[in-house]
Every structure is written in structure tokens, then in C-alpha cells.
GROMACS .gro file of C-alpha atoms in nm:
model
  464
    1MET     CA    1  -1.544  -0.121   1.211
    2THR     CA    2  -1.912  -0.148   1.074
    3HIS     CA    3  -2.171   0.079   1.155
    4SER     CA    4  -2.543  -0.050   1.169
    5ALA     CA    5  -2.805   0.099   0.957
    6THR     CA    6  -3.084   0.232   1.195
    7PRO     CA    7  -3.300   0.530   1.219
    8ALA     CA    8  -3.001   0.710   1.337
    9GLY     CA    9  -2.758   0.622   1.070
   10PRO     CA   10  -2.615   0.402   0.774
   11VAL     CA   11  -2.405   0.090   0.753
   12ILE     CA   12  -2.035   0.177   0.684
   13VAL     CA   13  -1.823  -0.145   0.588
   14PRO     CA   14  -1.435  -0.088   0.522
   15ILE     CA   15  -1.290  -0.308   0.246
   16GLU     CA   16  -0.934  -0.380   0.360
   17THR     CA   17  -0.631  -0.412   0.111
   18PRO     CA   18  -0.351  -0.478   0.370
   19SER     CA   19  -0.098  -0.566   0.119
   20LEU     CA   20  -0.134  -0.177  -0.023
   21GLY     CA   21  -0.221  -0.037   0.330
   22ASP     CA   22  -0.563   0.077   0.175
   23ARG     CA   23  -0.940   0.079   0.257
   24SER     CA   24  -1.226   0.112   0.030
   25TYR     CA   25  -1.578   0.163   0.169
   26LEU     CA   26  -1.925   0.055   0.111
   27ALA     CA   27  -2.181   0.264   0.283
   28HIS     CA   28  -2.581   0.184   0.253
   29ASP     CA   29  -2.928   0.246   0.409
   30GLY     CA   30  -3.030  -0.113   0.385
   31ASP     CA   31  -3.163  -0.051   0.011
   32VAL     CA   32  -2.909   0.141  -0.188
   33ALA     CA   33  -2.526   0.182  -0.147
   34ILE     CA   34  -2.225   0.387  -0.223
   35VAL     CA   35  -1.869   0.271  -0.286
   36VAL     CA   36  -1.574   0.507  -0.211
   37ASP     CA   37  -1.226   0.432  -0.365
   38PRO     CA   38  -1.258   0.083  -0.493
   39GLN     CA   39  -0.978  -0.134  -0.568
   40ARG     CA   40  -0.961  -0.289  -0.917
   41ASP     CA   41  -1.073  -0.650  -0.818
   42ILE     CA   42  -1.450  -0.537  -0.810
   43ASP     CA   43  -1.586  -0.886  -0.770
   44ARG     CA   44  -1.532  -0.857  -0.390
   45VAL     CA   45  -1.717  -0.533  -0.371
   46LEU     CA   46  -2.000  -0.679  -0.565
   47ALA     CA   47  -2.018  -0.991  -0.351
   48LEU     CA   48  -2.006  -0.747  -0.037
   49ALA     CA   49  -2.304  -0.555  -0.195
   50ALA     CA   50  -2.488  -0.874  -0.243
   51GLU     CA   51  -2.420  -1.028   0.102
   52HIS     CA   52  -2.577  -0.692   0.232
   53GLY     CA   53  -2.874  -0.711   0.005
   54VAL     CA   54  -2.803  -0.362  -0.161
   55THR     CA   55  -2.766  -0.216  -0.481
   56VAL     CA   56  -2.479  -0.003  -0.566
   57THR     CA   57  -2.598   0.331  -0.718
   58HIS     CA   58  -2.293   0.579  -0.671
   59VAL     CA   59  -1.918   0.531  -0.696
   60PHE     CA   60  -1.690   0.802  -0.567
   61GLU     CA   61  -1.302   0.877  -0.617
   62THR     CA   62  -1.149   1.083  -0.354
   63HIS     CA   63  -0.858   1.148  -0.629
   64ILE     CA   64  -0.667   1.011  -0.903
   65HIS     CA   65  -0.472   0.734  -0.718
   66ASN     CA   66  -0.090   0.689  -0.709
   67ASP     CA   67  -0.073   0.358  -0.537
   68TYR     CA   68  -0.317   0.125  -0.713
   69VAL     CA   69  -0.523   0.122  -1.022
   70THR     CA   70  -0.900   0.181  -0.937
   71GLY     CA   71  -1.187  -0.018  -0.988
   72GLY     CA   72  -1.425   0.269  -0.987
   73LEU     CA   73  -1.489   0.297  -1.358
   74ALA     CA   74  -1.523  -0.090  -1.379
   75LEU     CA   75  -1.759  -0.100  -1.073
   76ALA     CA   76  -1.976   0.175  -1.202
   77GLU     CA   77  -2.026   0.006  -1.539
   78ALA     CA   78  -2.096  -0.307  -1.389
   79ALA     CA   79  -2.344  -0.195  -1.126
   80GLY     CA   80  -2.488   0.067  -1.346
   81ALA     CA   81  -2.395   0.334  -1.109
   82ALA     CA   82  -2.298   0.696  -1.138
   83TYR     CA   83  -1.917   0.747  -1.112
   84HIS     CA   84  -1.825   1.049  -0.945
   85VAL     CA   85  -1.470   1.204  -1.019
   86ASN     CA   86  -1.360   1.567  -0.970
   87GLY     CA   87  -1.463   1.753  -1.288
   88ALA     CA   88  -1.124   1.923  -1.283
   89ASP     CA   89  -0.947   1.596  -1.323
   90PRO     CA   90  -0.830   1.544  -1.690
   91VAL     CA   91  -0.957   1.201  -1.752
   92ARG     CA   92  -1.026   1.003  -2.086
   93PHE     CA   93  -1.351   0.848  -1.953
   94GLU     CA   94  -1.699   0.948  -1.919
   95ARG     CA   95  -1.782   1.044  -1.551
   96THR     CA   96  -2.028   1.248  -1.333
   97PRO     CA   97  -1.801   1.555  -1.257
   98VAL     CA   98  -1.840   1.665  -0.900
   99ALA     CA   99  -1.687   1.987  -0.743
  100ASP     CA  100  -1.674   2.150  -0.396
  101GLY     CA  101  -2.007   2.225  -0.250
  102ASP     CA  102  -2.211   1.960  -0.474
  103VAL     CA  103  -2.447   1.753  -0.275
  104ILE     CA  104  -2.559   1.411  -0.425
  105ASP     CA  105  -2.891   1.264  -0.292
  106VAL     CA  106  -2.835   0.899  -0.278
  107SER     CA  107  -3.161   0.809  -0.115
  108PRO     CA  108  -3.430   0.966   0.081
  109SER     CA  109  -3.220   0.884   0.392
  110MET     CA  110  -2.867   0.929   0.270
  111ARG     CA  111  -2.662   1.205   0.091
  112VAL     CA  112  -2.297   1.286   0.001
  113ARG     CA  113  -2.164   1.650   0.032
  114VAL     CA  114  -1.837   1.709  -0.170
  115ILE     CA  115  -1.576   1.903   0.010
  116ALA     CA  116  -1.243   2.012  -0.168
  117THR     CA  117  -0.943   1.902   0.024
  118PRO     CA  118  -0.620   1.942  -0.175
  119GLY     CA  119  -0.307   1.855  -0.045
  120HIS     CA  120  -0.255   1.490  -0.163
  121THR     CA  121  -0.307   1.595  -0.524
  122PHE     CA  122  -0.434   1.946  -0.614
  123THR     CA  123  -0.766   1.829  -0.702
  124HIS     CA  124  -0.828   1.580  -0.414
  125LEU     CA  125  -1.194   1.580  -0.267
  126SER     CA  126  -1.334   1.449   0.057
  127TYR     CA  127  -1.698   1.337   0.092
  128ALA     CA  128  -1.914   1.384   0.391
  129LEU     CA  129  -2.171   1.117   0.429
  130GLU     CA  130  -2.499   1.264   0.599
  131TRP     CA  131  -2.788   1.091   0.718
  132ILE     CA  132  -3.147   1.267   0.692
  133ALA     CA  133  -3.398   1.173   0.970
  134ASP     CA  134  -3.560   1.445   1.180
  135ASP     CA  135  -3.269   1.664   1.090
  136VAL     CA  136  -2.947   1.633   0.858
  137GLN     CA  137  -2.663   1.477   1.060
  138SER     CA  138  -2.312   1.413   0.953
  139VAL     CA  139  -2.188   1.050   0.988
  140GLY     CA  140  -1.863   1.020   0.842
  141VAL     CA  141  -1.610   1.182   0.618
  142PHE     CA  142  -1.439   0.996   0.350
  143THR     CA  143  -1.102   1.160   0.341
  144GLY     CA  144  -0.884   0.966   0.099
  145GLY     CA  145  -0.535   1.092   0.119
  146SER     CA  146  -0.632   1.389   0.312
  147LEU     CA  147  -0.691   1.349   0.708
  148LEU     CA  148  -0.567   1.010   0.814
  149PHE     CA  149  -0.559   0.859   1.159
  150GLY     CA  150  -0.289   1.101   1.353
  151ALA     CA  151  -0.136   1.198   0.997
  152THR     CA  152  -0.228   1.307   0.658
  153GLY     CA  153  -0.142   1.191   0.297
  154ARG     CA  154   0.207   1.285   0.161
  155PRO     CA  155   0.223   1.599  -0.060
  156ASP     CA  156   0.525   1.501  -0.278
  157LEU     CA  157   0.358   1.226  -0.504
  158LEU     CA  158   0.310   1.476  -0.795
  159GLY     CA  159   0.678   1.585  -0.774
  160HIS     CA  160   0.914   1.752  -0.509
  161GLU     CA  161   0.859   2.090  -0.664
  162HIS     CA  162   0.508   2.067  -0.568
  163ALA     CA  163   0.564   1.953  -0.223
  164ASP     CA  164   0.571   2.263  -0.027
  165ALA     CA  165   0.262   2.396  -0.190
  166LEU     CA  166   0.063   2.071  -0.166
  167ALA     CA  167   0.176   2.069   0.217
  168ARG     CA  168   0.029   2.388   0.274
  169HIS     CA  169  -0.282   2.307   0.096
  170GLN     CA  170  -0.296   1.981   0.311
  171PHE     CA  171  -0.274   2.165   0.631
  172SER     CA  172  -0.557   2.392   0.542
  173SER     CA  173  -0.761   2.109   0.405
  174ALA     CA  174  -0.716   1.941   0.752
  175HIS     CA  175  -0.819   2.239   0.924
  176ARG     CA  176  -1.120   2.290   0.716
  177LEU     CA  177  -1.243   1.940   0.779
  178ALA     CA  178  -1.192   1.985   1.156
  179ASP     CA  179  -1.365   2.340   1.150
  180GLU     CA  180  -1.666   2.239   0.939
  181LEU     CA  181  -1.770   1.890   1.052
  182PRO     CA  182  -1.900   1.780   1.407
  183GLU     CA  183  -1.662   1.639   1.631
  184HIS     CA  184  -1.857   1.284   1.656
  185THR     CA  185  -1.814   1.264   1.266
  186HIS     CA  186  -1.601   0.926   1.173
  187VAL     CA  187  -1.283   0.988   0.986
  188LEU     CA  188  -1.259   0.724   0.704
  189PRO     CA  189  -0.934   0.747   0.513
  190THR     CA  190  -0.821   0.530   0.200
  191HIS     CA  191  -0.452   0.539   0.315
  192GLY     CA  192  -0.254   0.509   0.632
  193PHE     CA  193  -0.282   0.130   0.711
  194GLY     CA  194   0.081   0.078   0.615
  195SER     CA  195   0.034   0.271   0.278
  196PHE     CA  196   0.331   0.453   0.145
  197CYS     CA  197   0.085   0.738   0.047
  198SER     CA  198   0.074   0.856   0.414
  199ALA     CA  199   0.314   1.133   0.558
  200GLY     CA  200   0.381   1.063   0.910
  201SER     CA  201   0.270   0.767   1.126
  202THR     CA  202  -0.079   0.632   1.163
  203GLY     CA  203   0.000   0.399   1.437
  204ASP     CA  204  -0.215   0.111   1.489
  205ALA     CA  205  -0.549   0.315   1.499
  206THR     CA  206  -0.827   0.152   1.312
  207ALA     CA  207  -1.100   0.399   1.372
  208SER     CA  208  -1.098   0.774   1.469
  209THR     CA  209  -1.328   1.087   1.465
  210ILE     CA  210  -1.287   1.456   1.388
  211GLY     CA  211  -1.275   1.515   1.755
  212THR     CA  212  -0.979   1.266   1.818
  213GLU     CA  213  -0.819   1.417   1.517
  214LYS     CA  214  -0.844   1.777   1.670
  215ARG     CA  215  -0.671   1.659   1.979
  216ILE     CA  216  -0.374   1.413   1.830
  217ASN     CA  217  -0.311   1.493   1.466
  218PRO     CA  218  -0.008   1.712   1.413
  219ALA     CA  219  -0.180   1.890   1.140
  220LEU     CA  220  -0.438   2.014   1.382
  221THR     CA  221  -0.215   2.072   1.678
  222GLN     CA  222   0.094   2.233   1.523
  223ASP     CA  223   0.132   2.568   1.363
  224GLU     CA  224   0.163   2.571   1.001
  225GLU     CA  225   0.534   2.649   0.963
  226ARG     CA  226   0.648   2.380   1.216
  227TRP     CA  227   0.409   2.125   1.046
  228VAL     CA  228   0.514   2.204   0.696
  229ALA     CA  229   0.873   2.172   0.801
  230ASP     CA  230   0.846   1.845   0.995
  231ILE     CA  231   0.646   1.687   0.707
  232LEU     CA  232   0.879   1.781   0.409
  233ALA     CA  233   1.179   1.655   0.620
  234GLY     CA  234   1.035   1.335   0.698
  235LEU     CA  235   0.943   1.235   0.339
  236ASP     CA  236   1.099   0.906   0.243
  237ALA     CA  237   1.119   0.697  -0.065
  238TYR     CA  238   0.795   0.546  -0.219
  239PRO     CA  239   0.744   0.266  -0.460
  240ALA     CA  240   0.866   0.315  -0.813
  241TYR     CA  241   0.545   0.179  -0.964
  242TYR     CA  242   0.353   0.472  -0.852
  243ALA     CA  243   0.476   0.642  -1.166
  244HIS     CA  244   0.235   0.431  -1.357
  245MET     CA  245  -0.066   0.459  -1.162
  246ASP     CA  246  -0.186   0.804  -1.254
  247PRO     CA  247  -0.163   0.731  -1.626
  248ALA     CA  248  -0.361   0.417  -1.598
  249ASN     CA  249  -0.634   0.558  -1.365
  250SER     CA  250  -0.673   0.872  -1.580
  251ALA     CA  251  -0.720   0.659  -1.897
  252GLY     CA  252  -1.003   0.454  -1.711
  253PRO     CA  253  -0.886   0.090  -1.623
  254GLY     CA  254  -1.144  -0.179  -1.725
  255ALA     CA  255  -1.208  -0.489  -1.503
  256PRO     CA  256  -0.930  -0.728  -1.459
  257ASP     CA  257  -0.902  -1.071  -1.617
  258LEU     CA  258  -0.843  -1.314  -1.325
  259SER     CA  259  -0.847  -1.635  -1.536
  260ALA     CA  260  -0.574  -1.868  -1.429
  261PRO     CA  261  -0.216  -1.822  -1.605
  262GLU     CA  262  -0.069  -2.079  -1.825
  263ALA     CA  263   0.098  -2.370  -1.636
  264ALA     CA  264   0.494  -2.355  -1.663
  265ASP     CA  265   0.714  -2.659  -1.658
  266LYS     CA  266   1.054  -2.729  -1.540
  267ALA     CA  267   1.210  -2.667  -1.874
  268THR     CA  268   1.004  -2.336  -1.914
  269LEU     CA  269   1.098  -2.226  -1.581
  270ALA     CA  270   1.497  -2.290  -1.643
  271ALA     CA  271   1.448  -2.106  -1.974
  272ARG     CA  272   1.289  -1.800  -1.819
  273ILE     CA  273   1.536  -1.772  -1.526
  274ALA     CA  274   1.833  -1.808  -1.767
  275ALA     CA  275   1.672  -1.516  -1.997
  276GLY     CA  276   1.662  -1.285  -1.704
  277GLU     CA  277   1.278  -1.289  -1.650
  278TRP     CA  278   1.151  -1.268  -1.313
  279VAL     CA  279   1.023  -1.627  -1.138
  280VAL     CA  280   0.890  -1.521  -0.799
  281ASP     CA  281   0.830  -1.772  -0.534
  282LEU     CA  282   0.537  -1.690  -0.316
  283ARG     CA  283   0.601  -1.919  -0.017
  284THR     CA  284   0.693  -1.774   0.320
  285ARG     CA  285   1.041  -1.690   0.403
  286THR     CA  286   1.092  -1.971   0.605
  287ALA     CA  287   1.022  -2.214   0.311
  288PHE     CA  288   1.204  -2.053   0.056
  289ALA     CA  289   1.532  -2.019   0.271
  290ALA     CA  290   1.475  -2.412   0.347
  291GLY     CA  291   1.486  -2.496  -0.014
  292HIS     CA  292   1.411  -2.293  -0.365
  293VAL     CA  293   1.485  -2.300  -0.737
  294THR     CA  294   1.798  -2.143  -0.786
  295GLY     CA  295   1.785  -1.787  -0.945
  296THR     CA  296   1.411  -1.736  -0.826
  297LEU     CA  297   1.341  -1.444  -0.605
  298ASN     CA  298   1.114  -1.452  -0.265
  299ILE     CA  299   0.851  -1.198  -0.238
  300GLY     CA  300   0.600  -1.391   0.016
  301LEU     CA  301   0.230  -1.342   0.017
  302ASP     CA  302   0.246  -1.322   0.383
  303GLY     CA  303   0.345  -0.945   0.366
  304GLN     CA  304   0.313  -0.635   0.135
  305PHE     CA  305   0.367  -0.857  -0.164
  306SER     CA  306   0.228  -0.620  -0.437
  307THR     CA  307   0.386  -0.323  -0.298
  308TYR     CA  308   0.744  -0.463  -0.305
  309LEU     CA  309   0.717  -0.649  -0.622
  310GLY     CA  310   0.578  -0.360  -0.779
  311TRP     CA  311   0.872  -0.155  -0.638
  312LEU     CA  312   1.137  -0.383  -0.732
  313ILE     CA  313   1.067  -0.527  -1.077
  314PRO     CA  314   1.190  -0.324  -1.387
  315TRP     CA  315   0.822  -0.240  -1.535
  316GLY     CA  316   0.721  -0.449  -1.800
  317THR     CA  317   0.949  -0.742  -1.736
  318PRO     CA  318   0.791  -1.097  -1.784
  319LEU     CA  319   0.665  -1.244  -1.475
  320THR     CA  320   0.606  -1.604  -1.368
  321VAL     CA  321   0.492  -1.721  -1.031
  322LEU     CA  322   0.563  -2.013  -0.792
  323GLY     CA  323   0.302  -2.118  -0.533
  324GLU     CA  324   0.228  -2.411  -0.309
  325SER     CA  325  -0.152  -2.399  -0.441
  326ALA     CA  326  -0.350  -2.264  -0.735
  327GLU     CA  327  -0.524  -2.057  -0.455
  328GLN     CA  328  -0.176  -1.897  -0.391
  329VAL     CA  329  -0.129  -1.795  -0.745
  330ALA     CA  330  -0.494  -1.684  -0.775
  331GLN     CA  331  -0.395  -1.448  -0.472
  332ALA     CA  332  -0.107  -1.330  -0.636
  333GLN     CA  333  -0.267  -1.253  -0.946
  334ARG     CA  334  -0.540  -1.057  -0.754
  335GLU     CA  335  -0.262  -0.852  -0.574
  336LEU     CA  336  -0.079  -0.771  -0.909
  337VAL     CA  337  -0.406  -0.673  -1.110
  338ARG     CA  338  -0.446  -0.404  -0.824
  339ILE     CA  339  -0.116  -0.227  -0.927
  340GLY     CA  340  -0.156  -0.288  -1.308
  341ILE     CA  341   0.052  -0.593  -1.380
  342ASP     CA  342  -0.239  -0.759  -1.566
  343HIS     CA  343  -0.047  -1.039  -1.733
  344LEU     CA  344   0.155  -1.333  -1.590
  345GLU     CA  345   0.363  -1.541  -1.826
  346GLY     CA  346   0.292  -1.861  -1.647
  347ALA     CA  347   0.279  -2.014  -1.304
  348ALA     CA  348   0.365  -2.340  -1.126
  349THR     CA  349   0.233  -2.501  -0.835
  350GLY     CA  350   0.351  -2.782  -0.570
  351THR     CA  351   0.725  -2.795  -0.441
  352PRO     CA  352   1.056  -2.657  -0.533
  353GLN     CA  353   1.139  -3.033  -0.654
  354GLU     CA  354   0.848  -3.037  -0.882
  355TRP     CA  355   0.987  -2.707  -1.041
  356THR     CA  356   1.348  -2.803  -1.130
  357ASP     CA  357   1.587  -3.100  -1.195
  358GLY     CA  358   1.876  -2.911  -1.059
  359ALA     CA  359   1.984  -2.896  -0.695
  360LEU     CA  360   1.799  -2.654  -0.478
  361GLY     CA  361   1.928  -2.346  -0.346
  362SER     CA  362   1.914  -2.243   0.033
  363PHE     CA  363   2.027  -2.025   0.278
  364GLU     CA  364   2.051  -1.992   0.669
  365ARG     CA  365   1.821  -1.783   0.862
  366ALA     CA  366   1.933  -1.622   1.187
  367THR     CA  367   1.862  -1.383   1.466
  368PHE     CA  368   2.056  -1.074   1.600
  369ALA     CA  369   2.169  -1.274   1.907
  370ASP     CA  370   2.308  -1.535   1.649
  371LEU     CA  371   2.501  -1.220   1.452
  372ALA     CA  372   2.639  -1.117   1.782
  373GLN     CA  373   2.763  -1.451   1.861
  374VAL     CA  374   2.920  -1.472   1.512
  375ARG     CA  375   3.092  -1.155   1.544
  376HIS     CA  376   3.295  -1.273   1.836
  377HIS     CA  377   3.461  -1.522   1.637
  378ARG     CA  378   3.488  -1.383   1.254
  379GLU     CA  379   3.445  -1.082   1.053
  380VAL     CA  380   3.108  -1.103   0.877
  381ALA     CA  381   2.931  -0.811   0.662
  382VAL     CA  382   2.605  -0.675   0.778
  383LEU     CA  383   2.359  -0.543   0.518
  384ASP     CA  384   2.096  -0.315   0.637
  385VAL     CA  385   1.803  -0.284   0.372
  386ARG     CA  386   1.574  -0.071   0.555
  387ARG     CA  387   1.501   0.269   0.395
  388VAL     CA  388   1.735   0.556   0.477
  389THR     CA  389   1.524   0.734   0.738
  390GLU     CA  390   1.528   0.396   0.920
  391PHE     CA  391   1.871   0.356   0.898
  392ALA     CA  392   1.932   0.710   1.027
  393ASP     CA  393   1.720   0.646   1.329
  394GLY     CA  394   1.959   0.359   1.444
  395HIS     CA  395   2.162   0.087   1.277
  396ILE     CA  396   2.431  -0.153   1.380
  397ASP     CA  397   2.779   0.005   1.389
  398GLY     CA  398   2.953  -0.089   1.061
  399ALA     CA  399   2.647  -0.208   0.861
  400THR     CA  400   2.628  -0.122   0.499
  401SER     CA  401   2.306   0.056   0.408
  402ILE     CA  402   2.153  -0.024   0.089
  403PRO     CA  403   1.777   0.022   0.079
  404LEU     CA  404   1.599  -0.271  -0.059
  405HIS     CA  405   1.425  -0.084  -0.365
  406GLU     CA  406   1.785   0.010  -0.455
  407LEU     CA  407   1.952  -0.342  -0.423
  408LEU     CA  408   1.929  -0.466  -0.788
  409GLY     CA  409   2.086  -0.135  -0.904
  410ARG     CA  410   2.365  -0.152  -0.644
  411LEU     CA  411   2.487  -0.508  -0.646
  412ALA     CA  412   2.830  -0.380  -0.681
  413ASP     CA  413   2.814  -0.209  -0.357
  414VAL     CA  414   2.752  -0.555  -0.153
  415PRO     CA  415   3.016  -0.630   0.063
  416ALA     CA  416   3.248  -0.920  -0.039
  417GLY     CA  417   3.218  -1.255   0.125
  418GLU     CA  418   2.935  -1.373   0.355
  419VAL     CA  419   2.658  -1.098   0.387
  420TRP     CA  420   2.416  -1.103   0.691
  421VAL     CA  421   2.106  -0.933   0.586
  422HIS     CA  422   1.857  -0.772   0.803
  423CYS     CA  423   1.560  -0.525   0.778
  424ALA     CA  424   1.301  -0.418   1.065
  425GLY     CA  425   1.128  -0.755   1.096
  426GLY     CA  426   1.267  -1.026   0.826
  427TYR     CA  427   1.013  -0.984   0.539
  428ARG     CA  428   1.236  -0.740   0.333
  429ALA     CA  429   1.551  -0.913   0.439
  430SER     CA  430   1.425  -1.227   0.280
  431ILE     CA  431   1.350  -1.044  -0.057
  432ALA     CA  432   1.695  -0.912  -0.026
  433ALA     CA  433   1.866  -1.245   0.044
  434SER     CA  434   1.676  -1.407  -0.226
  435VAL     CA  435   1.833  -1.155  -0.467
  436LEU     CA  436   2.169  -1.196  -0.340
  437ALA     CA  437   2.161  -1.569  -0.346
  438ALA     CA  438   2.033  -1.558  -0.721
  439ASN     CA  439   2.357  -1.327  -0.792
  440GLY     CA  440   2.600  -1.562  -0.627
  441HIS     CA  441   2.643  -1.406  -0.286
  442PRO     CA  442   2.667  -1.618   0.031
  443VAL     CA  443   2.392  -1.499   0.249
  444VAL     CA  444   2.246  -1.536   0.566
  445ALA     CA  445   1.888  -1.377   0.644
  446ILE     CA  446   1.810  -1.230   0.970
  447ASP     CA  447   1.455  -1.309   1.051
  448ASP     CA  448   1.427  -1.113   1.368
  449SER     CA  449   1.297  -0.773   1.514
  450PHE     CA  450   1.542  -0.504   1.475
  451GLY     CA  451   1.380  -0.270   1.724
  452GLU     CA  452   1.333  -0.539   1.983
  453SER     CA  453   1.634  -0.764   1.954
  454ALA     CA  454   1.938  -0.570   1.807
  455ALA     CA  455   2.061  -0.377   2.090
  456ALA     CA  456   1.924  -0.631   2.341
  457SER     CA  457   2.163  -0.887   2.174
  458GLY     CA  458   2.474  -0.695   2.254
  459LEU     CA  459   2.512  -0.548   1.911
  460PRO     CA  460   2.643  -0.177   1.896
  461VAL     CA  461   2.344   0.018   1.757
  462VAL     CA  462   2.422   0.378   1.687
  463ALA     CA  463   2.228   0.661   1.503
  464ALA     CA  464   2.356   0.846   1.223
   0.00000   0.00000   0.00000
């Protein structure tokens, strides 16, 4: 979605970060621009502004983020822009404090109105983008973790003891936006594209308006008690690394160092694996299963790499990455600085044969149909690494449930013998299979769609 600057409105350009399920935004009038909720790697924001031939003069944060390290302060300093953060947030850096009702004049044709929308956090703000022509027109509202596409931001990230109160704030905030803004106003959330910051499903929507949300969003179509009860009952686990984001963002993170990490040779890699450090193979699950350095873990760049690495790694563990190319390593590094992993011990590129003198490890990949066939002939253990709520919605009869984020701490609970491991689509199963293989378990990774194939293959699928 990109809206063109015309006498009727500004250009609004979303900046996608798929691995975290987030969007940042650049909006401009052809001359000056604002940026909302920028990610840590601000070079791509500055490049986008240069591409559009505009100057960033204002940077806005909707809230102190829990799922990534912000680039807001660094971007504001690099661009010489004002940095707008809620004045009630206890941050340790210079900012331009804003509060409910403030209006920021960005240019003669563009201004931003601040709307308090607590719920995701107590101090959450939304920003209505207004265009000034013959009159003032509401164009879009940057809703951060408040009103999402068909959902809202989750209310429990500040602790379960606040979840009920924040859920009620979230309900009220959604209604405030719906009541105060015209139906044509574009809804421009930060979360909700696979982010664990959302409560409820945002589906496959890529755009929405206030009018659309009034018709489809449960927060706007259900009564408060039912909605709060449904939201609180549906809350699931969220990544462990979130605990480190608020302190980092409140301190005022600087720009990241994206210079190439030190090269690691075979002996260095072997020593790091032996020492219990993390050595992560960035290649696809297909490539990893076919051959890998024994003891390495597979978290592919083709999925939610930073989310799952940040969720699983014991915080502060030394990390080395293996990629097919320097470009893969650079992509991983970019992903990692977004969640505050700023230092890599090293990296190696090429093929597994170039990373070790030992015999390569491997494991089989299979489908649910293969599992159904095997179960006719012999007993095999089935390990389901989806989250608890996914397992409850339906699972293979007899499967052991160990959510992926609990696996490293529950290896003693893994069934003995050959283990067939699955998730919803294959990505998490490959991560789990690499963990099991590194710990000596004979494993088969099911690389298949649970929803489409499990029951269709004749496997007994039951609800909890």
C-alpha cells in the first residue's frame, strides 16, 4: 500500500519487517516526511527518504516497544529530526514529549494529531495524519499496537497482573478511534503481520479503514465483557527476548554496527560447538537436513529467523552464524540487531564441507502421509512443537506436546527412540529437529502442512 501525494493527500509508504511481523511507516508531502515506529536498521529508512526526495523532520513512537529495539532515537539524530515520545514514558534520553490532544504541524499541508490509546501499554499513543487543503482531512491513523486489522495488540506484555485492566483500556481505545475518526481513515498498525504482539488473528489483510474495522473487528462488534473474556482466554506464549526490549528502548539505543563479523575457521567452529556456544546454520531446512555440521542448530533466514532465535537462545550466549554467502550473514546480522543482539562472535560462509573436517550430520524429511504409512508397520514417537493453544485446537492422537520454546529445557521429556517432529508448516519442526539431532536423538522432520495434510493422510487428529 502506497498512497500518492496529491492535492488530496500525502504519500504513505509502509516499511515491512516480515521476520518480526511489523511495519514502520514513512509519510510525506513531496518535501518533508515523518517516520512512525522505525526499526533499528535506519539505513533503509534513510534510503527510502532519499529515493522519494524528502527530508525526515519528525519521528514518532507509538509506544515503548516489546518486540524490537527501536531505531527512533538514532534516526532522529541522523536526520536532525524531532523525536516524539509520550512525555509520560520514563525514558533516559532527550525527546520531544507529546500527550493526548497535541497537534504537530509537519508542513503547511500535513499535520499529526496525538490520540491516547492505552491498552497495549498504559502510555500507548496513536497518531492521526491530517491533510490540510481547503479543509482538514483525516487521511490515516498510525495505531501501533492499538487497533490492528481485525484484532488489537495484546494486553499482557507488562505482566499478567495488568492484563485485565489493559484489555479494558484497549477496548475503550478501539472505540475512541472508531468514534473520533471518519470511516475512510486508513488504519496503519505497527503490529499484526505475524507479530506475537497481536491478540487475536489479523488474517491476511494488508490494508484496512476505520469503517472496515467497525464492521469486522471483534473489539468494535462485541460487548466489552465478552471481548475482554475472549482476549484474556486466547492469550498465548510470547518470545522470551521481549523481556529485554523495554529496558533497551527506554535507555535510548544507538545506531547498530553492521560491519562484517570476524571469519571463523573449522577449528574455531569446532571449539565453539564443544564449549556449548551457539552456532546457527542460516540455510533452508531442506539444505540443513541433507547435510550439516554436527552440533549446529538450524534457524533459516526464510522464516521468522530473529523471532525464533531470540526466543530460544539463552540471552547473552555467544553466537556464530553459518551462511552460504556473505549476503546471508549480513541479512542475519541485520535481523539480529533489530532485537538487540549486536555482537556476533564470528561467521563462516560456503558449504558444510568447508566448515568441518568431521562427518556431516543429516536427518530425513517426511510428510504426514509418510508418518501414516510408517505407523502401520512400527511404533514411532510423534513430537508436536506447536504452541499449547495450537495443540489444543487439534493434534495427532498420542503425540507428545513440547512447544518449541520449551524444548531446550525439556529434552528429558522427549520420547525415547526415533522421533518424528512436526509443527504447522515445517519451519519450527526443522529448528526442533536440529536441537534433537545436536543432542543425539534420532529424528525425522515432518516438512508438511498440519492443517491440510494431517487428517487427510488418515492420521487420527483429536482436539484436547
